[in-house]
PDB file of C-alpha atoms and ligand atoms in Angstrom:
ATOM      1  CA  MET A1300       0.000   0.000   0.000  1.00 88.00           C
ATOM      2  CA  TYR A1301       1.117   3.560  -0.716  1.00 94.00           C
ATOM      3  CA  GLU A1302       0.100   6.572   1.320  1.00 93.00           C
ATOM      4  CA  THR A1303      -0.635  10.062   0.074  1.00 93.00           C
ATOM      5  CA  SER A1304      -2.270  13.028   1.793  1.00 91.00           C
ATOM      6  CA  THR A1305      -5.995  13.475   1.224  1.00 91.00           C
ATOM      7  CA  LYS A1306      -5.253  17.135   0.510  1.00 91.00           C
ATOM      8  CA  ASP A1307      -2.958  16.295  -2.446  1.00 92.00           C
ATOM      9  CA  LEU A1308      -5.454  13.803  -3.767  1.00 94.00           C
ATOM     10  CA  PHE A1309      -8.426  16.172  -3.554  1.00 93.00           C
ATOM     11  CA  LEU A1310      -6.477  19.049  -5.093  1.00 94.00           C
ATOM     12  CA  TRP A1311      -5.582  16.806  -8.015  1.00 96.00           C
ATOM     13  CA  ILE A1312      -9.217  15.760  -8.460  1.00 96.00           C
ATOM     14  CA  ARG A1313     -10.321  19.401  -8.231  1.00 95.00           C
ATOM     15  CA  ASP A1314      -7.758  20.537 -10.836  1.00 97.00           C
ATOM     16  CA  ASN A1315      -8.981  17.878 -13.239  1.00 98.00           C
ATOM     17  CA  LYS A1316     -12.585  18.875 -12.633  1.00 96.00           C
ATOM     18  CA  ASN A1317     -11.812  22.554 -13.175  1.00 97.00           C
ATOM     19  CA  SER A1318     -10.023  21.862 -16.435  1.00 97.00           C
ATOM     20  CA  GLY A1319     -13.047  20.002 -17.790  1.00 97.00           C
ATOM     21  CA  LYS A1320     -11.710  16.422 -17.610  1.00 97.00           C
ATOM     22  CA  ASP A1321     -14.165  13.546 -17.455  1.00 97.00           C
ATOM     23  CA  ILE A1322     -14.343  13.164 -13.710  1.00 96.00           C
ATOM     24  CA  ASP A1323     -16.252   9.864 -13.807  1.00 96.00           C
ATOM     25  CA  GLU A1324     -13.318   8.361 -15.671  1.00 98.00           C
ATOM     26  CA  LEU A1325     -10.971   9.731 -13.010  1.00 98.00           C
ATOM     27  CA  TYR A1326     -13.052   8.118 -10.259  1.00 97.00           C
ATOM     28  CA  LEU A1327     -12.951   4.864 -12.246  1.00 98.00           C
ATOM     29  CA  LEU A1328      -9.151   5.048 -12.365  1.00 98.00           C
ATOM     30  CA  LEU A1329      -8.988   5.759  -8.642  1.00 98.00           C
ATOM     31  CA  ASP A1330     -11.193   2.747  -8.026  1.00 98.00           C
ATOM     32  CA  LEU A1331      -9.745   0.202 -10.475  1.00 98.00           C
ATOM     33  CA  VAL A1332      -6.074   1.212 -10.198  1.00 98.00           C
ATOM     34  CA  GLY A1333      -5.886   3.105  -6.885  1.00 97.00           C
ATOM     35  CA  GLY A1334      -8.216   0.712  -5.072  1.00 97.00           C
ATOM     36  CA  ILE A1335     -10.371   3.473  -3.572  1.00 96.00           C
ATOM     37  CA  SER A1336     -14.016   3.814  -4.562  1.00 95.00           C
ATOM     38  CA  LYS A1337     -15.851   7.097  -5.061  1.00 93.00           C
ATOM     39  CA  ASN A1338     -17.937   6.337  -1.961  1.00 91.00           C
ATOM     40  CA  ASP A1339     -14.821   5.790   0.127  1.00 91.00           C
ATOM     41  CA  LEU A1340     -13.379   9.059  -1.186  1.00 89.00           C
ATOM     42  CA  LEU A1341     -16.475  10.974  -0.161  1.00 85.00           C
ATOM     43  CA  GLN A1342     -15.979   9.813   3.438  1.00 85.00           C
ATOM     44  CA  LEU A1343     -12.467  11.281   3.603  1.00 82.00           C
ATOM     45  CA  LYS A1344     -11.567  14.535   5.287  1.00 73.00           C
ATOM     46  CA  ILE A1345      -9.455  17.052   3.369  1.00 71.00           C
ATOM     47  CA  ASN A1346      -6.408  17.725   5.458  1.00 72.00           C
ATOM     48  CA  SER A1347      -2.702  17.510   4.713  1.00 67.00           C
ATOM     49  CA  LYS A1348      -2.286  15.502   7.931  1.00 77.00           C
ATOM     50  CA  TYR A1349      -4.740  12.818   6.869  1.00 85.00           C
ATOM     51  CA  LYS A1350      -3.385  10.041   4.702  1.00 89.00           C
ATOM     52  CA  VAL A1351      -5.149   7.809   2.243  1.00 92.00           C
ATOM     53  CA  SER A1352      -3.884   4.366   1.184  1.00 93.00           C
ATOM     54  CA  LEU A1353      -3.666   3.560  -2.499  1.00 96.00           C
ATOM     55  CA  ASN A1354      -2.673   0.357  -4.340  1.00 97.00           C
ATOM     56  CA  VAL A1355      -0.080   2.316  -6.363  1.00 97.00           C
ATOM     57  CA  ASP A1356       1.987   5.378  -5.564  1.00 96.00           C
ATOM     58  CA  PHE A1357       0.387   8.705  -6.387  1.00 97.00           C
ATOM     59  CA  ASN A1358       2.853   9.508  -9.176  1.00 96.00           C
ATOM     60  CA  SER A1359       2.222   6.314 -11.070  1.00 97.00           C
ATOM     61  CA  LEU A1360      -1.518   6.905 -10.708  1.00 97.00           C
ATOM     62  CA  LYS A1361      -1.016  10.334 -12.281  1.00 98.00           C
ATOM     63  CA  LYS A1362       1.047   8.782 -15.093  1.00 98.00           C
ATOM     64  CA  LYS A1363      -1.737   6.318 -15.854  1.00 98.00           C
ATOM     65  CA  TRP A1364      -4.227   9.180 -15.977  1.00 98.00           C
ATOM     66  CA  THR A1365      -1.978  11.024 -18.439  1.00 98.00           C
ATOM     67  CA  GLU A1366      -1.758   7.852 -20.554  1.00 97.00           C
ATOM     68  CA  HIS A1367      -5.558   7.745 -20.621  1.00 98.00           C
ATOM     69  CA  LEU A1368      -5.843  11.417 -21.576  1.00 98.00           C
ATOM     70  CA  ARG A1369      -3.089  11.390 -24.172  1.00 97.00           C
ATOM     71  CA  PHE A1370      -3.922   8.160 -25.999  1.00 97.00           C
ATOM     72  CA  SER A1371      -7.639   7.770 -25.150  1.00 97.00           C
ATOM     73  CA  LYS A1372      -6.757   4.392 -23.684  1.00 98.00           C
ATOM     74  CA  PRO A1373      -9.767   3.093 -21.742  1.00 98.00           C
ATOM     75  CA  ILE A1374      -9.253   2.965 -17.967  1.00 98.00           C
ATOM     76  CA  GLN A1375     -10.382  -0.676 -18.025  1.00 98.00           C
ATOM     77  CA  TYR A1376      -7.411  -1.637 -20.223  1.00 98.00           C
ATOM     78  CA  ILE A1377      -5.042   0.496 -18.134  1.00 98.00           C
ATOM     79  CA  SER A1378      -6.170  -1.271 -14.973  1.00 98.00           C
ATOM     80  CA  GLY A1379      -6.772  -4.679 -16.585  1.00 98.00           C
ATOM     81  CA  SER A1380     -10.208  -4.906 -15.007  1.00 98.00           C
ATOM     82  CA  SER A1381     -13.824  -3.842 -15.312  1.00 98.00           C
ATOM     83  CA  TYR A1382     -16.989  -3.931 -13.238  1.00 98.00           C
ATOM     84  CA  TRP A1383     -19.960  -5.634 -14.845  1.00 98.00           C
ATOM     85  CA  ARG A1384     -23.151  -6.446 -12.956  1.00 96.00           C
ATOM     86  CA  ASN A1385     -22.067  -7.760  -9.550  1.00 91.00           C
ATOM     87  CA  PHE A1386     -18.556  -8.751 -10.501  1.00 97.00           C
ATOM     88  CA  LYS A1387     -15.122  -7.420 -11.278  1.00 97.00           C
ATOM     89  CA  PHE A1388     -13.690  -9.068 -14.406  1.00 98.00           C
ATOM     90  CA  GLU A1389     -10.082  -9.217 -15.494  1.00 98.00           C
ATOM     91  CA  LEU A1390      -9.441  -7.918 -19.000  1.00 97.00           C
ATOM     92  CA  ASN A1391      -6.845  -7.142 -21.594  1.00 98.00           C
ATOM     93  CA  THR A1392      -7.040  -5.858 -25.152  1.00 97.00           C
ATOM     94  CA  ASN A1393      -7.875  -9.361 -26.440  1.00 98.00           C
ATOM     95  CA  VAL A1394     -11.372  -8.919 -25.063  1.00 98.00           C
ATOM     96  CA  LEU A1395     -14.110  -6.342 -25.382  1.00 98.00           C
ATOM     97  CA  ILE A1396     -14.821  -4.218 -22.312  1.00 98.00           C
ATOM     98  CA  PRO A1397     -18.201  -5.613 -21.235  1.00 98.00           C
ATOM     99  CA  ARG A1398     -20.811  -2.911 -21.828  1.00 98.00           C
ATOM    100  CA  VAL A1399     -23.474  -1.716 -19.420  1.00 97.00           C
ATOM    101  CA  GLU A1400     -26.148  -2.080 -22.126  1.00 97.00           C
ATOM    102  CA  THR A1401     -25.379  -5.822 -22.362  1.00 98.00           C
ATOM    103  CA  GLU A1402     -26.122  -6.379 -18.666  1.00 97.00           C
ATOM    104  CA  LYS A1403     -29.830  -6.940 -19.280  1.00 97.00           C
ATOM    105  CA  ILE A1404     -29.120 -10.074 -21.356  1.00 98.00           C
ATOM    106  CA  VAL A1405     -28.536 -11.990 -18.111  1.00 97.00           C
ATOM    107  CA  GLU A1406     -31.956 -10.990 -16.790  1.00 96.00           C
ATOM    108  CA  ILE A1407     -33.646 -11.876 -20.097  1.00 97.00           C
ATOM    109  CA  ALA A1408     -32.015 -15.316 -20.110  1.00 97.00           C
ATOM    110  CA  SER A1409     -32.828 -16.032 -16.457  1.00 93.00           C
ATOM    111  CA  ASN A1410     -36.470 -14.955 -16.893  1.00 94.00           C
ATOM    112  CA  ILE A1411     -37.086 -16.894 -20.093  1.00 94.00           C
ATOM    113  CA  ILE A1412     -36.402 -20.263 -18.511  1.00 90.00           C
ATOM    114  CA  SER A1413     -39.085 -21.620 -16.227  1.00 75.00           C
ATOM    115  CA  SER A1414     -37.878 -22.270 -12.699  1.00 68.00           C
ATOM    116  CA  GLU A1415     -39.240 -25.857 -12.926  1.00 66.00           C
ATOM    117  CA  ASP A1416     -36.747 -26.628 -15.680  1.00 64.00           C
ATOM    118  CA  GLU A1417     -34.083 -28.549 -13.865  1.00 73.00           C
ATOM    119  CA  LYS A1418     -30.972 -29.097 -15.915  1.00 86.00           C
ATOM    120  CA  ILE A1419     -30.433 -26.271 -18.370  1.00 95.00           C
ATOM    121  CA  ILE A1420     -27.610 -26.389 -20.881  1.00 97.00           C
ATOM    122  CA  PHE A1421     -26.849 -22.956 -22.296  1.00 98.00           C
ATOM    123  CA  ALA A1422     -24.308 -21.690 -24.825  1.00 98.00           C
ATOM    124  CA  ASP A1423     -22.624 -18.286 -24.647  1.00 98.00           C
ATOM    125  CA  LEU A1424     -21.349 -17.793 -28.189  1.00 99.00           C
ATOM    126  CA  GLY A1425     -18.463 -15.308 -28.343  1.00 98.00           C
ATOM    127  CA  THR A1426     -17.887 -15.232 -24.594  1.00 98.00           C
ATOM    128  CA  GLY A1427     -15.020 -12.664 -24.567  1.00 98.00           C
ATOM    129  CA  SER A1428     -14.223 -11.967 -20.887  1.00 98.00           C
ATOM    130  CA  GLY A1429     -16.796 -14.626 -19.929  1.00 98.00           C
ATOM    131  CA  SER A1430     -19.019 -11.978 -18.330  1.00 98.00           C
ATOM    132  CA  ILE A1431     -22.360 -13.342 -19.576  1.00 98.00           C
ATOM    133  CA  ALA A1432     -21.683 -17.044 -18.990  1.00 98.00           C
ATOM    134  CA  ILE A1433     -20.187 -16.480 -15.533  1.00 98.00           C
ATOM    135  CA  SER A1434     -23.059 -14.219 -14.431  1.00 97.00           C
ATOM    136  CA  LEU A1435     -25.586 -16.807 -15.643  1.00 96.00           C
ATOM    137  CA  VAL A1436     -24.094 -19.731 -13.736  1.00 96.00           C
ATOM    138  CA  GLU A1437     -23.732 -17.591 -10.630  1.00 95.00           C
ATOM    139  CA  GLU A1438     -27.429 -16.665 -10.783  1.00 93.00           C
ATOM    140  CA  ASN A1439     -28.693 -20.082 -11.842  1.00 93.00           C
ATOM    141  CA  LYS A1440     -26.866 -22.690  -9.852  1.00 90.00           C
ATOM    142  CA  ASN A1441     -28.257 -25.704 -11.747  1.00 91.00           C
ATOM    143  CA  TRP A1442     -27.333 -24.417 -15.219  1.00 95.00           C
ATOM    144  CA  LYS A1443     -24.403 -25.702 -17.204  1.00 96.00           C
ATOM    145  CA  GLY A1444     -22.630 -23.328 -19.593  1.00 98.00           C
ATOM    146  CA  LEU A1445     -20.796 -23.926 -22.844  1.00 98.00           C
ATOM    147  CA  ALA A1446     -18.754 -20.838 -23.679  1.00 98.00           C
ATOM    148  CA  THR A1447     -17.145 -20.455 -27.099  1.00 98.00           C
ATOM    149  CA  ASP A1448     -14.860 -17.899 -28.695  1.00 98.00           C
ATOM    150  CA  ILE A1449     -12.808 -17.783 -31.882  1.00 98.00           C
ATOM    151  CA  ASP A1450      -9.912 -16.233 -29.954  1.00 98.00           C
ATOM    152  CA  MET A1451      -7.845 -18.469 -27.677  1.00 98.00           C
ATOM    153  CA  ASN A1452      -6.495 -15.409 -25.792  1.00 98.00           C
ATOM    154  CA  ALA A1453     -10.026 -14.269 -25.018  1.00 98.00           C
ATOM    155  CA  LEU A1454     -10.931 -17.750 -23.782  1.00 98.00           C
ATOM    156  CA  HIS A1455      -7.911 -17.686 -21.522  1.00 98.00           C
ATOM    157  CA  ILE A1456      -9.197 -14.489 -19.848  1.00 98.00           C
ATOM    158  CA  ALA A1457     -12.691 -15.984 -19.575  1.00 98.00           C
ATOM    159  CA  GLN A1458     -11.256 -19.044 -17.828  1.00 98.00           C
ATOM    160  CA  ILE A1459      -9.274 -16.881 -15.394  1.00 98.00           C
ATOM    161  CA  ASN A1460     -12.449 -14.943 -14.563  1.00 98.00           C
ATOM    162  CA  HIS A1461     -14.440 -18.131 -14.125  1.00 98.00           C
ATOM    163  CA  LYS A1462     -11.876 -19.551 -11.690  1.00 97.00           C
ATOM    164  CA  LYS A1463     -11.756 -16.286  -9.761  1.00 97.00           C
ATOM    165  CA  ILE A1464     -15.516 -15.794  -9.469  1.00 97.00           C
ATOM    166  CA  SER A1465     -17.022 -19.265  -9.396  1.00 93.00           C
ATOM    167  CA  SER A1466     -16.095 -22.149  -7.162  1.00 86.00           C
ATOM    168  CA  GLU A1467     -17.906 -24.652  -9.407  1.00 86.00           C
ATOM    169  CA  SER A1468     -16.813 -26.257 -12.658  1.00 89.00           C
ATOM    170  CA  ASN A1469     -20.079 -25.312 -14.331  1.00 95.00           C
ATOM    171  CA  ILE A1470     -18.765 -23.844 -17.612  1.00 98.00           C
ATOM    172  CA  ASN A1471     -16.827 -25.635 -20.341  1.00 98.00           C
ATOM    173  CA  PHE A1472     -14.786 -23.435 -22.677  1.00 98.00           C
ATOM    174  CA  TYR A1473     -14.298 -24.131 -26.392  1.00 98.00           C
ATOM    175  CA  CYS A1474     -12.294 -22.393 -29.090  1.00 98.00           C
ATOM    176  CA  GLY A1475     -13.864 -22.232 -32.557  1.00 98.00           C
ATOM    177  CA  ASN A1476     -16.308 -20.645 -34.934  1.00 98.00           C
ATOM    178  CA  TRP A1477     -19.660 -20.004 -33.212  1.00 98.00           C
ATOM    179  CA  TRP A1478     -21.454 -23.391 -32.746  1.00 98.00           C
ATOM    180  CA  GLU A1479     -18.800 -25.444 -34.479  1.00 98.00           C
ATOM    181  CA  PRO A1480     -16.933 -26.608 -31.319  1.00 98.00           C
ATOM    182  CA  LEU A1481     -20.245 -27.716 -29.739  1.00 98.00           C
ATOM    183  CA  ARG A1482     -20.836 -30.673 -32.113  1.00 98.00           C
ATOM    184  CA  ASP A1483     -21.260 -33.080 -29.179  1.00 98.00           C
ATOM    185  CA  TYR A1484     -24.173 -30.995 -27.926  1.00 98.00           C
ATOM    186  CA  ALA A1485     -26.148 -30.973 -31.204  1.00 98.00           C
ATOM    187  CA  GLY A1486     -29.882 -30.942 -30.417  1.00 98.00           C
ATOM    188  CA  ARG A1487     -29.285 -30.656 -26.643  1.00 97.00           C
ATOM    189  CA  ILE A1488     -28.905 -26.930 -25.946  1.00 98.00           C
ATOM    190  CA  ASN A1489     -31.857 -25.286 -24.161  1.00 97.00           C
ATOM    191  CA  LEU A1490     -30.737 -21.694 -24.501  1.00 97.00           C
ATOM    192  CA  ALA A1491     -28.128 -19.846 -26.553  1.00 98.00           C
ATOM    193  CA  ILE A1492     -27.030 -16.294 -25.908  1.00 98.00           C
ATOM    194  CA  SER A1493     -24.742 -14.228 -28.042  1.00 98.00           C
ATOM    195  CA  ASN A1494     -23.466 -10.690 -28.111  1.00 98.00           C
ATOM    196  CA  PRO A1495     -21.722 -11.123 -31.470  1.00 98.00           C
ATOM    197  CA  PRO A1496     -19.766  -8.550 -33.494  1.00 98.00           C
ATOM    198  CA  TYR A1497     -22.586  -6.591 -35.166  1.00 98.00           C
ATOM    199  CA  ILE A1498     -21.247  -3.140 -36.072  1.00 98.00           C
ATOM    200  CA  PRO A1499     -21.781  -2.332 -39.791  1.00 98.00           C
ATOM    201  CA  ARG A1500     -18.761  -1.166 -41.825  1.00 98.00           C
ATOM    202  CA  ASN A1501     -19.742   2.512 -42.113  1.00 98.00           C
ATOM    203  CA  VAL A1502     -20.376   2.751 -38.360  1.00 98.00           C
ATOM    204  CA  TYR A1503     -17.213   0.858 -37.452  1.00 98.00           C
ATOM    205  CA  GLU A1504     -15.094   3.264 -39.485  1.00 97.00           C
ATOM    206  CA  ARG A1505     -16.407   6.196 -37.453  1.00 97.00           C
ATOM    207  CA  LEU A1506     -16.010   4.732 -33.966  1.00 98.00           C
ATOM    208  CA  PRO A1507     -13.991   6.834 -31.500  1.00 97.00           C
ATOM    209  CA  SER A1508     -10.280   6.107 -31.169  1.00 96.00           C
ATOM    210  CA  ALA A1509     -10.761   4.722 -27.640  1.00 97.00           C
ATOM    211  CA  VAL A1510     -12.635   1.870 -29.342  1.00 98.00           C
ATOM    212  CA  ILE A1511     -10.885   1.520 -32.728  1.00 97.00           C
ATOM    213  CA  ASP A1512      -7.337   1.738 -31.326  1.00 97.00           C
ATOM    214  CA  PHE A1513      -7.781  -0.575 -28.365  1.00 98.00           C
ATOM    215  CA  GLU A1514     -10.743  -2.933 -28.617  1.00 98.00           C
ATOM    216  CA  PRO A1515     -10.429  -6.043 -30.800  1.00 98.00           C
ATOM    217  CA  LYS A1516     -11.921  -5.565 -34.255  1.00 98.00           C
ATOM    218  CA  LYS A1517     -13.028  -9.193 -34.282  1.00 98.00           C
ATOM    219  CA  ALA A1518     -15.235  -8.442 -31.266  1.00 98.00           C
ATOM    220  CA  LEU A1519     -17.033  -5.562 -32.988  1.00 98.00           C
ATOM    221  CA  TYR A1520     -16.997  -5.666 -36.764  1.00 98.00           C
ATOM    222  CA  GLY A1521     -19.998  -7.430 -38.277  1.00 98.00           C
ATOM    223  CA  GLY A1522     -19.243  -7.045 -42.000  1.00 98.00           C
ATOM    224  CA  GLU A1523     -20.834  -4.668 -44.501  1.00 98.00           C
ATOM    225  CA  ASP A1524     -24.334  -4.659 -42.950  1.00 98.00           C
ATOM    226  CA  GLY A1525     -23.251  -5.844 -39.484  1.00 98.00           C
ATOM    227  CA  LEU A1526     -25.224  -9.055 -39.844  1.00 98.00           C
ATOM    228  CA  SER A1527     -22.669 -11.524 -41.179  1.00 98.00           C
ATOM    229  CA  HIS A1528     -22.035 -13.256 -37.817  1.00 98.00           C
ATOM    230  CA  ILE A1529     -25.665 -13.067 -36.767  1.00 98.00           C
ATOM    231  CA  LYS A1530     -26.648 -14.888 -39.996  1.00 98.00           C
ATOM    232  CA  GLN A1531     -24.162 -17.684 -39.222  1.00 98.00           C
ATOM    233  CA  ILE A1532     -25.427 -18.030 -35.680  1.00 98.00           C
ATOM    234  CA  ILE A1533     -29.105 -18.147 -36.675  1.00 98.00           C
ATOM    235  CA  SER A1534     -28.692 -20.482 -39.643  1.00 98.00           C
ATOM    236  CA  ASN A1535     -26.855 -23.078 -37.547  1.00 98.00           C
ATOM    237  CA  ALA A1536     -28.991 -22.747 -34.429  1.00 98.00           C
ATOM    238  CA  PRO A1537     -31.578 -25.420 -35.433  1.00 98.00           C
ATOM    239  CA  LYS A1538     -28.863 -28.107 -35.366  1.00 98.00           C
ATOM    240  CA  PHE A1539     -27.945 -27.323 -31.777  1.00 98.00           C
ATOM    241  CA  LEU A1540     -31.076 -26.178 -29.932  1.00 98.00           C
ATOM    242  CA  VAL A1541     -33.687 -28.497 -28.468  1.00 97.00           C
ATOM    243  CA  ARG A1542     -37.237 -27.984 -29.802  1.00 96.00           C
ATOM    244  CA  GLY A1543     -38.611 -25.160 -27.653  1.00 96.00           C
ATOM    245  CA  GLY A1544     -35.081 -23.857 -26.999  1.00 97.00           C
ATOM    246  CA  TRP A1545     -34.402 -20.106 -27.012  1.00 98.00           C
ATOM    247  CA  LEU A1546     -31.945 -17.914 -28.864  1.00 98.00           C
ATOM    248  CA  ILE A1547     -31.135 -14.457 -27.451  1.00 98.00           C
ATOM    249  CA  LEU A1548     -29.079 -12.082 -29.575  1.00 98.00           C
ATOM    250  CA  GLU A1549     -27.717  -8.644 -28.866  1.00 98.00           C
ATOM    251  CA  ASN A1550     -27.834  -6.393 -31.921  1.00 98.00           C
ATOM    252  CA  HIS A1551     -27.306  -2.887 -33.273  1.00 98.00           C
ATOM    253  CA  PHE A1552     -30.212  -0.495 -32.653  1.00 97.00           C
ATOM    254  CA  ASP A1553     -31.630  -0.908 -36.186  1.00 97.00           C
ATOM    255  CA  GLN A1554     -31.161  -4.645 -36.818  1.00 98.00           C
ATOM    256  CA  SER A1555     -33.942  -6.293 -34.840  1.00 98.00           C
ATOM    257  CA  LYS A1556     -36.538  -6.361 -37.655  1.00 98.00           C
ATOM    258  CA  LYS A1557     -34.126  -8.085 -40.054  1.00 98.00           C
ATOM    259  CA  ILE A1558     -33.093 -10.513 -37.327  1.00 98.00           C
ATOM    260  CA  LYS A1559     -36.706 -11.432 -36.642  1.00 98.00           C
ATOM    261  CA  ASN A1560     -37.169 -12.216 -40.359  1.00 98.00           C
ATOM    262  CA  LEU A1561     -34.091 -14.421 -40.300  1.00 98.00           C
ATOM    263  CA  LEU A1562     -35.267 -16.216 -37.169  1.00 98.00           C
ATOM    264  CA  LYS A1563     -38.650 -16.859 -38.800  1.00 98.00           C
ATOM    265  CA  GLU A1564     -36.945 -18.253 -41.892  1.00 98.00           C
ATOM    266  CA  TYR A1565     -35.025 -20.753 -39.745  1.00 98.00           C
ATOM    267  CA  GLY A1566     -38.029 -22.068 -37.807  1.00 98.00           C
ATOM    268  CA  PHE A1567     -38.288 -19.754 -34.798  1.00 98.00           C
ATOM    269  CA  ASP A1568     -41.432 -18.276 -33.296  1.00 98.00           C
ATOM    270  CA  SER A1569     -42.244 -16.168 -30.174  1.00 98.00           C
ATOM    271  CA  LEU A1570     -40.117 -13.439 -31.754  1.00 98.00           C
ATOM    272  CA  LYS A1571     -39.600 -10.319 -29.687  1.00 98.00           C
ATOM    273  CA  THR A1572     -37.469  -7.194 -29.549  1.00 98.00           C
ATOM    274  CA  ILE A1573     -36.407  -6.220 -26.039  1.00 98.00           C
ATOM    275  CA  ASN A1574     -35.123  -2.776 -25.096  1.00 98.00           C
ATOM    276  CA  ASP A1575     -31.945  -2.210 -23.138  1.00 96.00           C
ATOM    277  CA  THR A1576     -31.937   0.100 -20.110  1.00 94.00           C
ATOM    278  CA  PHE A1577     -31.549   3.099 -22.454  1.00 95.00           C
ATOM    279  CA  GLY A1578     -34.750   2.229 -24.337  1.00 96.00           C
ATOM    280  CA  ILE A1579     -32.936   0.912 -27.445  1.00 97.00           C
ATOM    281  CA  GLY A1580     -34.164  -2.282 -29.155  1.00 98.00           C
ATOM    282  CA  ARG A1581     -30.916  -4.037 -28.263  1.00 98.00           C
ATOM    283  CA  PHE A1582     -32.005  -7.684 -27.995  1.00 98.00           C
ATOM    284  CA  THR A1583     -33.922 -10.008 -30.290  1.00 98.00           C
ATOM    285  CA  ILE A1584     -35.197 -13.318 -29.042  1.00 98.00           C
ATOM    286  CA  GLY A1585     -36.910 -16.312 -30.613  1.00 98.00           C
ATOM    287  CA  ARG A1586     -37.952 -19.869 -29.730  1.00 98.00           C
ATOM    288  CA  TYR A1587     -37.057 -22.805 -31.962  1.00 98.00           C
ATOM    289  CA  LYS A1588     -40.310 -24.574 -32.875  1.00 94.00           C
TER     290      LYS A1588
HETATM  291  C1  LIG B 100     -19.076  -8.234 -28.873  1.00 70.80           C
HETATM  292  S1  LIG B 100     -17.863  -9.335 -28.223  1.00 70.80           S
HETATM  293  C2  LIG B 100     -18.781  -9.982 -26.856  1.00 70.80           C
HETATM  294  C3  LIG B 100     -17.935 -10.404 -25.714  1.00 70.80           C
HETATM  295  C4  LIG B 100     -18.748 -10.731 -24.445  1.00 70.80           C
HETATM  296  N1  LIG B 100     -19.692 -11.788 -24.687  1.00 70.80           N
HETATM  297  C5  LIG B 100     -19.485  -9.489 -23.971  1.00 70.80           C
HETATM  298  O1  LIG B 100     -20.709  -9.421 -24.114  1.00 70.80           O
HETATM  299  O2  LIG B 100     -18.833  -8.571 -23.453  1.00 70.80           O
HETATM  300  C6  LIG B 100     -17.901 -10.632 -29.421  1.00 70.80           C
HETATM  301  C7  LIG B 100     -17.040 -11.842 -29.125  1.00 70.80           C
HETATM  302  O3  LIG B 100     -17.206 -12.776 -30.204  1.00 70.80           O
HETATM  303  C8  LIG B 100     -15.964 -13.356 -30.522  1.00 70.80           C
HETATM  304  N2  LIG B 100     -16.018 -13.840 -31.915  1.00 70.80           N
HETATM  305  C9  LIG B 100     -15.819 -13.117 -33.055  1.00 70.80           C
HETATM  306  N3  LIG B 100     -15.968 -13.919 -34.134  1.00 70.80           N
HETATM  307  C10 LIG B 100     -16.261 -15.159 -33.652  1.00 70.80           C
HETATM  308  C11 LIG B 100     -16.528 -16.401 -34.276  1.00 70.80           C
HETATM  309  N4  LIG B 100     -16.515 -16.527 -35.610  1.00 70.80           N
HETATM  310  N5  LIG B 100     -16.804 -17.464 -33.493  1.00 70.80           N
HETATM  311  C12 LIG B 100     -16.818 -17.346 -32.137  1.00 70.80           C
HETATM  312  N6  LIG B 100     -16.577 -16.195 -31.487  1.00 70.80           N
HETATM  313  C13 LIG B 100     -16.306 -15.105 -32.236  1.00 70.80           C
HETATM  314  C14 LIG B 100     -14.949 -12.253 -30.296  1.00 70.80           C
HETATM  315  O4  LIG B 100     -13.649 -12.769 -30.118  1.00 70.80           O
HETATM  316  C15 LIG B 100     -15.542 -11.556 -29.062  1.00 70.80           C
HETATM  317  O5  LIG B 100     -14.996 -12.102 -27.877  1.00 70.80           O
END
């Protein structure tokens, strides 16, 4: 632990505030790198005699802040961690920073399955940091997860997070293209969830540098119309889902109608668009007949 005076710390925060810096990002840095939450900070008294303990020395904290400001590097990649729902996940630039708008997918999945259904096998296709799969098994103790990703480095992070958060061996991890590594589970999966890369080319090209320069393109880019991965996932779903099994997809704000048409074409009914917490039609769901 490293000590610094609360006065120095508060003056530094104040200077950043006064010069128009994004203060929420600064609090995130203090939390994820410094190890002190905004709530803890608010309890402190400003006095040069009072000390506050940080995980890193004050100068290296300042250097990390400068790195963020100068290169637009996300705080989550600087710290190697991110909060998502109830957990703190480890991260690096091989995985997408799990987004707040994705959080609702866990609730949708948990609510869609009747509580009488005993043994549920679910797939998290494109697991990245493992955030969705790990949250689902933590909330639904009798579910078994199959988490896939095309990127071995991403899977490695997901496995680290699983070990750290869960004491059970309730997720198997597979490297490969969408459903392809799940051949042994053909016709046995009750629920599949995916937040696939769905950003169309023209949108991807205009993303801010914090995203383009640091987050993996393979986690975001969905081809010309953004739907190339979604088409693969939907067209192969009938081989893997049980009859009555559900598919839940995250999508771009304007893709849900097209996705519903695709789902219909491949034998799904009970089609629905579900809004995220910002009121955007972020999720499309369907049930395999
Ligand atoms: C949008 S990220 C989602 C990550 C995580 N599930 C989340 O919600 O934060 C998409 C993930 O799909 C993976 N991916 C991309 N193409 C894939 C493919 N063909 N097969 C399997 N996974 C793929 C990426 O590596 C990335 O981890």
